[in-house]
PDB file of C-alpha atoms in Angstrom:
ATOM      1  CA  MET A  30    -104.472 -43.674  46.007  1.00 87.00           C
ATOM      2  CA  THR A  31    -101.202 -41.356  46.152  1.00 96.00           C
ATOM      3  CA  ARG A  32    -100.804 -39.471  42.892  1.00 97.00           C
ATOM      4  CA  ILE A  33     -97.405 -39.300  41.393  1.00 97.00           C
ATOM      5  CA  ILE A  34     -96.130 -35.947  40.011  1.00 97.00           C
ATOM      6  CA  HIS A  35     -93.140 -35.126  38.144  1.00 96.00           C
ATOM      7  CA  GLU A  36     -92.521 -31.515  39.267  1.00 96.00           C
ATOM      8  CA  LEU A  37     -93.806 -29.199  41.970  1.00 96.00           C
ATOM      9  CA  ALA A  38     -95.217 -26.858  39.527  1.00 94.00           C
ATOM     10  CA  GLU A  39     -98.076 -29.344  38.572  1.00 94.00           C
ATOM     11  CA  ILE A  40     -99.864 -28.694  41.876  1.00 92.00           C
ATOM     12  CA  GLY A  41     -98.123 -25.528  43.353  1.00 74.00           C
ATOM     13  CA  GLY A  42    -101.059 -23.138  42.472  1.00 82.00           C
ATOM     14  CA  ASP A  43    -103.374 -24.864  44.992  1.00 88.00           C
ATOM     15  CA  TYR A  44    -101.196 -23.880  48.031  1.00 95.00           C
ATOM     16  CA  GLY A  45     -99.903 -20.697  49.702  1.00 95.00           C
ATOM     17  CA  VAL A  46     -97.340 -22.289  52.154  1.00 96.00           C
ATOM     18  CA  LEU A  47     -94.657 -25.085  51.744  1.00 97.00           C
ATOM     19  CA  PHE A  48     -93.098 -26.900  54.629  1.00 98.00           C
ATOM     20  CA  CYS A  49     -90.137 -28.435  53.022  1.00 98.00           C
ATOM     21  CA  ASP A  50     -87.766 -30.946  54.565  1.00 97.00           C
ATOM     22  CA  LEU A  51     -84.111 -30.303  54.028  1.00 96.00           C
ATOM     23  CA  TRP A  52     -81.754 -33.563  54.404  1.00 91.00           C
ATOM     24  CA  GLY A  53     -82.863 -35.978  51.562  1.00 92.00           C
ATOM     25  CA  CYS A  54     -84.961 -33.266  49.714  1.00 96.00           C
ATOM     26  CA  VAL A  55     -82.818 -30.037  49.193  1.00 97.00           C
ATOM     27  CA  HIS A  56     -79.365 -31.605  50.059  1.00 95.00           C
ATOM     28  CA  ASN A  57     -77.687 -34.878  51.150  1.00 92.00           C
ATOM     29  CA  GLY A  58     -75.382 -33.434  53.629  1.00 89.00           C
ATOM     30  CA  LYS A  59     -72.557 -32.900  51.391  1.00 91.00           C
ATOM     31  CA  ALA A  60     -74.159 -30.809  48.460  1.00 93.00           C
ATOM     32  CA  ALA A  61     -77.336 -29.189  47.395  1.00 96.00           C
ATOM     33  CA  TYR A  62     -79.702 -30.621  44.686  1.00 97.00           C
ATOM     34  CA  PRO A  63     -79.921 -27.908  41.959  1.00 97.00           C
ATOM     35  CA  ALA A  64     -83.433 -29.100  40.674  1.00 98.00           C
ATOM     36  CA  ALA A  65     -84.878 -28.873  44.181  1.00 98.00           C
ATOM     37  CA  ILE A  66     -83.501 -25.517  44.654  1.00 98.00           C
ATOM     38  CA  ALA A  67     -84.899 -24.174  41.345  1.00 98.00           C
ATOM     39  CA  ALA A  68     -88.392 -25.695  42.313  1.00 97.00           C
ATOM     40  CA  LEU A  69     -88.405 -23.709  45.504  1.00 98.00           C
ATOM     41  CA  GLN A  70     -87.265 -20.599  43.889  1.00 97.00           C
ATOM     42  CA  ARG A  71     -90.211 -20.915  41.312  1.00 96.00           C
ATOM     43  CA  TRP A  72     -92.516 -21.517  44.106  1.00 95.00           C
ATOM     44  CA  ARG A  73     -91.508 -18.127  45.789  1.00 96.00           C
ATOM     45  CA  LEU A  74     -91.633 -16.312  42.554  1.00 96.00           C
ATOM     46  CA  GLY A  75     -95.355 -17.484  42.119  1.00 94.00           C
ATOM     47  CA  GLY A  76     -96.015 -16.092  45.491  1.00 94.00           C
ATOM     48  CA  GLY A  77     -95.870 -18.775  47.861  1.00 95.00           C
ATOM     49  CA  LYS A  78     -94.028 -18.936  51.262  1.00 97.00           C
ATOM     50  CA  VAL A  79     -91.304 -21.380  51.939  1.00 98.00           C
ATOM     51  CA  ALA A  80     -90.479 -22.756  55.477  1.00 98.00           C
ATOM     52  CA  LEU A  81     -87.419 -25.134  55.546  1.00 98.00           C
ATOM     53  CA  VAL A  82     -88.630 -27.472  58.329  1.00 96.00           C
ATOM     54  CA  THR A  83     -86.020 -29.677  59.630  1.00 94.00           C
ATOM     55  CA  ASN A  84     -85.515 -32.037  62.435  1.00 90.00           C
ATOM     56  CA  ALA A  85     -81.953 -30.900  62.843  1.00 87.00           C
ATOM     57  CA  PRO A  86     -81.034 -30.640  66.472  1.00 85.00           C
ATOM     58  CA  ARG A  87     -79.482 -27.250  66.132  1.00 82.00           C
ATOM     59  CA  PRO A  88     -81.075 -23.681  66.282  1.00 84.00           C
ATOM     60  CA  ARG A  89     -81.963 -21.948  63.156  1.00 90.00           C
ATOM     61  CA  ALA A  90     -78.697 -19.929  62.831  1.00 89.00           C
ATOM     62  CA  MET A  91     -76.598 -22.931  62.856  1.00 88.00           C
ATOM     63  CA  VAL A  92     -78.462 -24.644  60.128  1.00 93.00           C
ATOM     64  CA  GLU A  93     -78.693 -21.426  57.973  1.00 95.00           C
ATOM     65  CA  GLN A  94     -74.893 -21.442  58.152  1.00 94.00           C
ATOM     66  CA  GLN A  95     -74.676 -25.074  57.160  1.00 93.00           C
ATOM     67  CA  ILE A  96     -76.980 -24.810  54.168  1.00 96.00           C
ATOM     68  CA  ASP A  97     -75.091 -21.712  52.946  1.00 96.00           C
ATOM     69  CA  ARG A  98     -72.021 -23.873  52.793  1.00 96.00           C
ATOM     70  CA  LEU A  99     -73.905 -26.518  50.798  1.00 96.00           C
ATOM     71  CA  GLY A 100     -75.030 -23.871  48.258  1.00 95.00           C
ATOM     72  CA  VAL A 101     -78.667 -23.429  49.127  1.00 97.00           C
ATOM     73  CA  PRO A 102     -79.289 -19.769  48.169  1.00 97.00           C
ATOM     74  CA  ARG A 103     -81.343 -17.407  50.351  1.00 96.00           C
ATOM     75  CA  ASP A 104     -83.946 -16.898  47.653  1.00 97.00           C
ATOM     76  CA  ALA A 105     -85.057 -20.546  47.884  1.00 98.00           C
ATOM     77  CA  TRP A 106     -86.683 -20.025  51.268  1.00 98.00           C
ATOM     78  CA  ASP A 107     -88.427 -17.491  53.679  1.00 98.00           C
ATOM     79  CA  ASP A 108     -87.669 -19.087  56.912  1.00 97.00           C
ATOM     80  CA  ILE A 109     -85.831 -21.980  58.703  1.00 96.00           C
ATOM     81  CA  VAL A 110     -87.598 -23.930  61.497  1.00 94.00           C
ATOM     82  CA  THR A 111     -85.649 -26.704  63.381  1.00 93.00           C
ATOM     83  CA  SER A 112     -86.641 -29.219  65.907  1.00 87.00           C
ATOM     84  CA  GLY A 113     -83.678 -27.780  67.743  1.00 86.00           C
ATOM     85  CA  ASP A 114     -85.703 -24.498  68.144  1.00 87.00           C
ATOM     86  CA  ALA A 115     -88.760 -26.260  69.474  1.00 85.00           C
ATOM     87  CA  ALA A 116     -86.708 -28.672  71.748  1.00 91.00           C
ATOM     88  CA  GLN A 117     -84.416 -25.970  73.030  1.00 92.00           C
ATOM     89  CA  ASP A 118     -87.554 -23.946  74.329  1.00 87.00           C
ATOM     90  CA  ALA A 119     -88.789 -27.051  76.023  1.00 90.00           C
ATOM     91  CA  MET A 120     -85.363 -27.747  77.586  1.00 95.00           C
ATOM     92  CA  LEU A 121     -85.208 -24.163  78.911  1.00 94.00           C
ATOM     93  CA  ALA A 122     -88.668 -24.506  80.200  1.00 93.00           C
ATOM     94  CA  GLY A 123     -87.305 -27.279  82.447  1.00 95.00           C
ATOM     95  CA  ARG A 124     -89.010 -30.192  80.851  1.00 95.00           C
ATOM     96  CA  VAL A 125     -86.198 -32.627  81.696  1.00 97.00           C
ATOM     97  CA  GLY A 126     -84.794 -30.587  84.802  1.00 97.00           C
ATOM     98  CA  SER A 127     -81.979 -28.071  85.049  1.00 97.00           C
ATOM     99  CA  ARG A 128     -79.109 -30.580  85.398  1.00 98.00           C
ATOM    100  CA  VAL A 129     -78.944 -32.811  82.043  1.00 98.00           C
ATOM    101  CA  TRP A 130     -76.848 -35.283  80.661  1.00 98.00           C
ATOM    102  CA  HIS A 131     -76.116 -34.353  76.975  1.00 98.00           C
ATOM    103  CA  VAL A 132     -75.706 -37.162  74.348  1.00 98.00           C
ATOM    104  CA  GLY A 133     -74.499 -35.555  71.006  1.00 97.00           C
ATOM    105  CA  PRO A 134     -71.528 -34.422  69.207  1.00 95.00           C
ATOM    106  CA  ASP A 135     -69.764 -31.165  70.101  1.00 93.00           C
ATOM    107  CA  ARG A 136     -71.088 -29.583  66.847  1.00 90.00           C
ATOM    108  CA  ASP A 137     -74.415 -29.637  68.593  1.00 91.00           C
ATOM    109  CA  LEU A 138     -73.178 -27.556  71.589  1.00 92.00           C
ATOM    110  CA  SER A 139     -74.890 -24.569  70.150  1.00 88.00           C
ATOM    111  CA  PHE A 140     -78.076 -26.258  71.177  1.00 90.00           C
ATOM    112  CA  PHE A 141     -77.133 -25.153  74.695  1.00 94.00           C
ATOM    113  CA  THR A 142     -75.259 -21.879  74.093  1.00 90.00           C
ATOM    114  CA  ASP A 143     -77.086 -20.218  71.070  1.00 87.00           C
ATOM    115  CA  THR A 144     -79.705 -18.458  73.104  1.00 89.00           C
ATOM    116  CA  ASP A 145     -80.076 -15.080  74.983  1.00 89.00           C
ATOM    117  CA  ASP A 146     -83.031 -16.637  76.989  1.00 91.00           C
ATOM    118  CA  PRO A 147     -82.287 -15.822  80.533  1.00 94.00           C
ATOM    119  CA  ARG A 148     -83.548 -19.266  81.522  1.00 94.00           C
ATOM    120  CA  ALA A 149     -80.243 -20.849  80.144  1.00 94.00           C
ATOM    121  CA  ALA A 150     -78.446 -19.623  83.301  1.00 93.00           C
ATOM    122  CA  ALA A 151     -80.124 -22.196  85.421  1.00 94.00           C
ATOM    123  CA  LEU A 152     -79.131 -25.122  83.009  1.00 96.00           C
ATOM    124  CA  GLU A 153     -76.118 -27.342  83.614  1.00 97.00           C
ATOM    125  CA  ARG A 154     -74.599 -30.018  81.653  1.00 97.00           C
ATOM    126  CA  VAL A 155     -73.454 -32.872  83.892  1.00 98.00           C
ATOM    127  CA  ALA A 156     -72.376 -36.455  83.998  1.00 98.00           C
ATOM    128  CA  LEU A 157     -75.079 -39.126  83.624  1.00 98.00           C
ATOM    129  CA  GLU A 158     -74.739 -39.982  87.379  1.00 97.00           C
ATOM    130  CA  GLU A 159     -75.670 -36.561  88.410  1.00 98.00           C
ATOM    131  CA  ALA A 160     -78.470 -35.677  85.920  1.00 98.00           C
ATOM    132  CA  GLU A 161     -82.090 -34.985  86.281  1.00 98.00           C
ATOM    133  CA  GLY A 162     -82.767 -35.624  82.693  1.00 98.00           C
ATOM    134  CA  ILE A 163     -81.277 -36.443  79.287  1.00 98.00           C
ATOM    135  CA  VAL A 164     -81.008 -34.249  76.206  1.00 98.00           C
ATOM    136  CA  VAL A 165     -80.095 -36.395  73.051  1.00 97.00           C
ATOM    137  CA  THR A 166     -79.042 -34.488  69.995  1.00 95.00           C
ATOM    138  CA  GLY A 167     -77.526 -37.606  68.366  1.00 96.00           C
ATOM    139  CA  PRO A 168     -74.712 -40.141  68.829  1.00 97.00           C
ATOM    140  CA  TYR A 169     -71.478 -38.901  69.993  1.00 97.00           C
ATOM    141  CA  ASP A 170     -69.925 -40.312  66.668  1.00 96.00           C
ATOM    142  CA  ASP A 171     -72.651 -40.763  64.103  1.00 91.00           C
ATOM    143  CA  LEU A 172     -70.239 -42.011  61.509  1.00 94.00           C
ATOM    144  CA  THR A 173     -69.454 -45.147  63.555  1.00 95.00           C
ATOM    145  CA  GLU A 174     -72.011 -45.644  66.426  1.00 97.00           C
ATOM    146  CA  THR A 175     -75.407 -47.371  66.630  1.00 97.00           C
ATOM    147  CA  PRO A 176     -77.967 -47.247  69.238  1.00 97.00           C
ATOM    148  CA  GLU A 177     -76.841 -50.477  70.765  1.00 97.00           C
ATOM    149  CA  ASP A 178     -73.669 -48.772  71.853  1.00 98.00           C
ATOM    150  CA  TYR A 179     -75.864 -46.739  74.194  1.00 98.00           C
ATOM    151  CA  ARG A 180     -77.761 -49.662  75.768  1.00 98.00           C
ATOM    152  CA  GLU A 181     -75.943 -49.952  79.032  1.00 98.00           C
ATOM    153  CA  ARG A 182     -75.930 -46.304  79.641  1.00 98.00           C
ATOM    154  CA  LEU A 183     -79.550 -45.671  78.769  1.00 98.00           C
ATOM    155  CA  ALA A 184     -80.355 -48.850  81.024  1.00 98.00           C
ATOM    156  CA  ALA A 185     -78.796 -46.926  83.943  1.00 98.00           C
ATOM    157  CA  ALA A 186     -80.928 -43.867  83.102  1.00 98.00           C
ATOM    158  CA  ARG A 187     -83.948 -45.854  82.839  1.00 98.00           C
ATOM    159  CA  ALA A 188     -83.327 -47.354  86.337  1.00 98.00           C
ATOM    160  CA  ARG A 189     -83.461 -43.784  87.610  1.00 98.00           C
ATOM    161  CA  ASN A 190     -86.677 -42.816  85.579  1.00 98.00           C
ATOM    162  CA  LEU A 191     -84.902 -39.963  83.843  1.00 98.00           C
ATOM    163  CA  PRO A 192     -86.930 -38.305  81.230  1.00 98.00           C
ATOM    164  CA  LEU A 193     -85.187 -37.837  77.809  1.00 98.00           C
ATOM    165  CA  LEU A 194     -85.691 -34.838  75.488  1.00 97.00           C
ATOM    166  CA  CYS A 195     -84.984 -35.866  71.844  1.00 95.00           C
ATOM    167  CA  ALA A 196     -84.063 -32.794  69.817  1.00 92.00           C
ATOM    168  CA  ASN A 197     -84.297 -34.723  66.648  1.00 91.00           C
ATOM    169  CA  PRO A 198     -87.049 -37.395  66.149  1.00 91.00           C
ATOM    170  CA  ASP A 199     -85.486 -38.763  62.844  1.00 89.00           C
ATOM    171  CA  LEU A 200     -84.143 -42.338  63.134  1.00 93.00           C
ATOM    172  CA  VAL A 201     -81.789 -42.250  60.267  1.00 92.00           C
ATOM    173  CA  VAL A 202     -80.433 -39.867  57.630  1.00 88.00           C
ATOM    174  CA  ASP A 203     -78.384 -40.379  54.478  1.00 87.00           C
ATOM    175  CA  TYR A 204     -75.136 -38.616  54.449  1.00 87.00           C
ATOM    176  CA  GLY A 205     -74.001 -38.890  50.783  1.00 84.00           C
ATOM    177  CA  GLU A 206     -74.155 -42.766  50.368  1.00 83.00           C
ATOM    178  CA  GLN A 207     -73.802 -43.619  54.125  1.00 91.00           C
ATOM    179  CA  ARG A 208     -76.738 -44.095  56.336  1.00 90.00           C
ATOM    180  CA  LEU A 209     -76.332 -42.567  59.804  1.00 94.00           C
ATOM    181  CA  TYR A 210     -78.223 -42.959  63.044  1.00 96.00           C
ATOM    182  CA  CYS A 211     -80.102 -39.840  64.535  1.00 95.00           C
ATOM    183  CA  ALA A 212     -81.299 -39.023  67.989  1.00 96.00           C
ATOM    184  CA  GLY A 213     -84.663 -40.381  67.322  1.00 95.00           C
ATOM    185  CA  ALA A 214     -83.152 -43.908  67.125  1.00 97.00           C
ATOM    186  CA  LEU A 215     -81.758 -43.489  70.684  1.00 98.00           C
ATOM    187  CA  ALA A 216     -84.920 -42.212  71.912  1.00 98.00           C
ATOM    188  CA  GLN A 217     -86.857 -44.999  70.298  1.00 98.00           C
ATOM    189  CA  LEU A 218     -84.527 -47.502  72.121  1.00 98.00           C
ATOM    190  CA  TYR A 219     -85.001 -45.788  75.567  1.00 98.00           C
ATOM    191  CA  GLU A 220     -88.813 -46.117  74.998  1.00 98.00           C
ATOM    192  CA  GLU A 221     -88.454 -49.775  74.060  1.00 98.00           C
ATOM    193  CA  MET A 222     -86.776 -50.030  77.556  1.00 98.00           C
ATOM    194  CA  GLY A 223     -89.662 -48.570  79.326  1.00 98.00           C
ATOM    195  CA  GLY A 224     -88.197 -44.893  79.425  1.00 98.00           C
ATOM    196  CA  GLU A 225     -90.055 -41.604  78.929  1.00 98.00           C
ATOM    197  CA  ALA A 226     -89.087 -39.734  75.565  1.00 97.00           C
ATOM    198  CA  LEU A 227     -90.158 -36.258  74.733  1.00 95.00           C
ATOM    199  CA  TYR A 228     -90.246 -35.122  71.116  1.00 91.00           C
ATOM    200  CA  PHE A 229     -90.500 -31.671  69.579  1.00 83.00           C
ATOM    201  CA  GLY A 230     -89.789 -32.019  65.718  1.00 86.00           C
ATOM    202  CA  LYS A 231     -91.581 -33.710  62.989  1.00 92.00           C
ATOM    203  CA  PRO A 232     -94.153 -35.491  63.170  1.00 93.00           C
ATOM    204  CA  HIS A 233     -95.260 -33.609  66.475  1.00 89.00           C
ATOM    205  CA  ALA A 234     -97.432 -30.273  66.295  1.00 89.00           C
ATOM    206  CA  PRO A 235     -94.950 -27.840  67.982  1.00 83.00           C
ATOM    207  CA  ILE A 236     -92.742 -27.459  65.130  1.00 90.00           C
ATOM    208  CA  TYR A 237     -95.615 -26.771  62.700  1.00 92.00           C
ATOM    209  CA  ASP A 238     -97.061 -24.273  64.936  1.00 90.00           C
ATOM    210  CA  LEU A 239     -93.643 -22.587  65.029  1.00 88.00           C
ATOM    211  CA  ALA A 240     -93.273 -22.590  61.349  1.00 93.00           C
ATOM    212  CA  ARG A 241     -96.674 -20.945  60.817  1.00 94.00           C
ATOM    213  CA  ARG A 242     -95.808 -18.282  63.117  1.00 91.00           C
ATOM    214  CA  ARG A 243     -92.629 -17.513  61.799  1.00 92.00           C
ATOM    215  CA  LEU A 244     -94.084 -17.132  58.304  1.00 95.00           C
ATOM    216  CA  GLY A 245     -96.994 -15.044  59.824  1.00 95.00           C
ATOM    217  CA  VAL A 246     -99.683 -17.326  58.278  1.00 95.00           C
ATOM    218  CA  GLY A 247    -102.679 -18.916  59.924  1.00 93.00           C
ATOM    219  CA  PRO A 248    -104.266 -22.242  59.477  1.00 90.00           C
ATOM    220  CA  GLU A 249    -106.581 -20.831  56.742  1.00 93.00           C
ATOM    221  CA  VAL A 250    -103.725 -20.813  54.360  1.00 95.00           C
ATOM    222  CA  PRO A 251    -103.580 -24.079  52.480  1.00 95.00           C
ATOM    223  CA  ALA A 252    -100.263 -25.786  53.208  1.00 96.00           C
ATOM    224  CA  LEU A 253     -98.049 -28.479  51.621  1.00 97.00           C
ATOM    225  CA  ALA A 254     -95.471 -30.550  53.290  1.00 98.00           C
ATOM    226  CA  ILE A 255     -92.723 -32.256  51.374  1.00 98.00           C
ATOM    227  CA  GLY A 256     -90.298 -34.940  52.877  1.00 98.00           C
ATOM    228  CA  ASP A 257     -88.668 -38.261  52.393  1.00 97.00           C
ATOM    229  CA  GLY A 258     -89.419 -39.458  55.932  1.00 95.00           C
ATOM    230  CA  ILE A 259     -92.670 -41.366  55.967  1.00 96.00           C
ATOM    231  CA  GLY A 260     -92.771 -41.602  59.682  1.00 94.00           C
ATOM    232  CA  THR A 261     -91.903 -37.963  60.369  1.00 94.00           C
ATOM    233  CA  ASP A 262     -92.479 -35.736  57.269  1.00 96.00           C
ATOM    234  CA  ILE A 263     -95.459 -37.448  56.016  1.00 98.00           C
ATOM    235  CA  ALA A 264     -97.003 -38.758  59.222  1.00 97.00           C
ATOM    236  CA  GLY A 265     -96.499 -35.313  60.655  1.00 96.00           C
ATOM    237  CA  ALA A 266     -98.413 -33.735  57.669  1.00 97.00           C
ATOM    238  CA  VAL A 267    -101.316 -36.273  58.059  1.00 97.00           C
ATOM    239  CA  ALA A 268    -101.585 -35.624  61.627  1.00 96.00           C
ATOM    240  CA  GLN A 269    -101.758 -31.757  61.034  1.00 95.00           C
ATOM    241  CA  GLY A 270    -104.216 -32.161  58.091  1.00 95.00           C
ATOM    242  CA  ILE A 271    -101.756 -31.004  55.644  1.00 96.00           C
ATOM    243  CA  ASP A 272    -101.366 -32.261  52.139  1.00 97.00           C
ATOM    244  CA  SER A 273     -98.117 -33.816  51.473  1.00 98.00           C
ATOM    245  CA  ILE A 274     -95.461 -34.861  48.834  1.00 98.00           C
ATOM    246  CA  PHE A 275     -93.572 -37.833  49.558  1.00 98.00           C
ATOM    247  CA  VAL A 276     -89.862 -37.941  48.031  1.00 98.00           C
ATOM    248  CA  THR A 277     -89.456 -41.429  47.131  1.00 98.00           C
ATOM    249  CA  GLY A 278     -85.878 -41.098  45.903  1.00 96.00           C
ATOM    250  CA  GLY A 279     -84.623 -40.382  49.548  1.00 93.00           C
ATOM    251  CA  LEU A 280     -84.775 -42.727  52.408  1.00 92.00           C
ATOM    252  CA  ALA A 281     -87.005 -45.284  50.754  1.00 95.00           C
ATOM    253  CA  ALA A 282     -85.373 -45.286  47.268  1.00 94.00           C
ATOM    254  CA  GLU A 283     -84.494 -48.853  47.479  1.00 94.00           C
ATOM    255  CA  PHE A 284     -87.991 -49.941  47.570  1.00 96.00           C
ATOM    256  CA  MET A 285     -89.253 -47.932  44.580  1.00 97.00           C
ATOM    257  CA  GLY A 286     -87.644 -49.451  41.545  1.00 95.00           C
ATOM    258  CA  GLY A 287     -84.632 -48.934  39.457  1.00 90.00           C
ATOM    259  CA  ASP A 288     -85.175 -45.183  38.478  1.00 94.00           C
ATOM    260  CA  VAL A 289     -84.733 -42.867  41.507  1.00 92.00           C
ATOM    261  CA  GLU A 290     -86.367 -40.182  39.486  1.00 92.00           C
ATOM    262  CA  SER A 291     -89.486 -42.055  38.697  1.00 94.00           C
ATOM    263  CA  PRO A 292     -91.001 -44.477  41.458  1.00 96.00           C
ATOM    264  CA  ASP A 293     -92.731 -47.473  40.278  1.00 97.00           C
ATOM    265  CA  PRO A 294     -96.498 -46.954  40.860  1.00 96.00           C
ATOM    266  CA  ALA A 295     -97.043 -50.607  41.982  1.00 97.00           C
ATOM    267  CA  LEU A 296     -94.072 -50.781  44.173  1.00 97.00           C
ATOM    268  CA  LEU A 297     -94.870 -47.381  45.698  1.00 97.00           C
ATOM    269  CA  GLU A 298     -98.506 -48.371  46.687  1.00 97.00           C
ATOM    270  CA  ARG A 299     -97.492 -51.734  47.966  1.00 97.00           C
ATOM    271  CA  TRP A 300     -94.824 -50.079  50.191  1.00 97.00           C
ATOM    272  CA  LEU A 301     -97.071 -47.427  51.249  1.00 97.00           C
ATOM    273  CA  ASP A 302     -99.763 -49.955  52.339  1.00 97.00           C
ATOM    274  CA  GLY A 303     -97.166 -51.574  54.522  1.00 97.00           C
ATOM    275  CA  GLN A 304     -96.444 -48.275  56.200  1.00 97.00           C
ATOM    276  CA  GLY A 305    -100.056 -47.526  56.770  1.00 96.00           C
ATOM    277  CA  ILE A 306     -99.472 -44.031  55.731  1.00 96.00           C
ATOM    278  CA  HIS A 307    -100.612 -42.608  52.348  1.00 96.00           C
ATOM    279  CA  PRO A 308     -99.420 -39.110  51.254  1.00 98.00           C
ATOM    280  CA  THR A 309    -101.364 -36.877  48.900  1.00 98.00           C
ATOM    281  CA  PHE A 310     -98.522 -36.934  46.147  1.00 98.00           C
ATOM    282  CA  ALA A 311     -95.390 -38.669  45.486  1.00 98.00           C
ATOM    283  CA  ILE A 312     -92.292 -37.588  43.445  1.00 98.00           C
ATOM    284  CA  GLY A 313     -88.862 -39.243  42.623  1.00 97.00           C
ATOM    285  CA  ARG A 314     -86.743 -36.034  43.546  1.00 97.00           C
ATOM    286  CA  LEU A 315     -87.989 -32.671  44.216  1.00 98.00           C
ATOM    287  CA  ARG A 316     -87.937 -30.596  41.126  1.00 97.00           C
TER     288      ARG A 316
END
């Protein structure tokens, strides 16, 4: 049974490494959460290491700039690891060919340009009709579009058996009070249509391996994962044998009762039973 805790400090001494999700846990896309920042700062002061592990489809440097703007201070983390980092390496290795159709907004173009890897010279962004594969970083306009807006184009790609590289396995994210679709929702639709999708962020192993290498710690160091995505953050932790804290006040807040800071125990267990995934701990908001 998942244990509900009220602050990270209750269990922090049992772990040396923290893999913390960003969106929904440390910020909401518009502003940072002060209580979450304070919890991460206290963790580091106690000797623990923090990797901000995010399914953002952009390289580390771009995410660092973003959280700087949102007010997440540098003393709250040791490193940032993004699905964009892991997916970019796979793209440059040719996993979906060298001529790719990019689905995503202009703000994600750094996924293609922010690298000094010589393999990037062989890569070319082309129209769907000329592509050997697809790279999805998100909808072109995530404020208005849904996966259904892409069904016809994805059907054309499926007819040619194009592989799809998903740079962000998240299905949705909350931007302030608005829920937006992510690259994972497009990849999910493509798979439902019979297409092949490749994933490199949470819940898949490469991003956790990269996080440990960045922090310079091996699997013998006890790790704790924090996130509000049951199918990404928590499923990934379970698959990696990592204890986890499910932030109930994020994507699943509507199912947890009237107090976003304190999930209702019965509602939480019922909802987790329905998901078939049980985190080690749960908390309303990271603090």
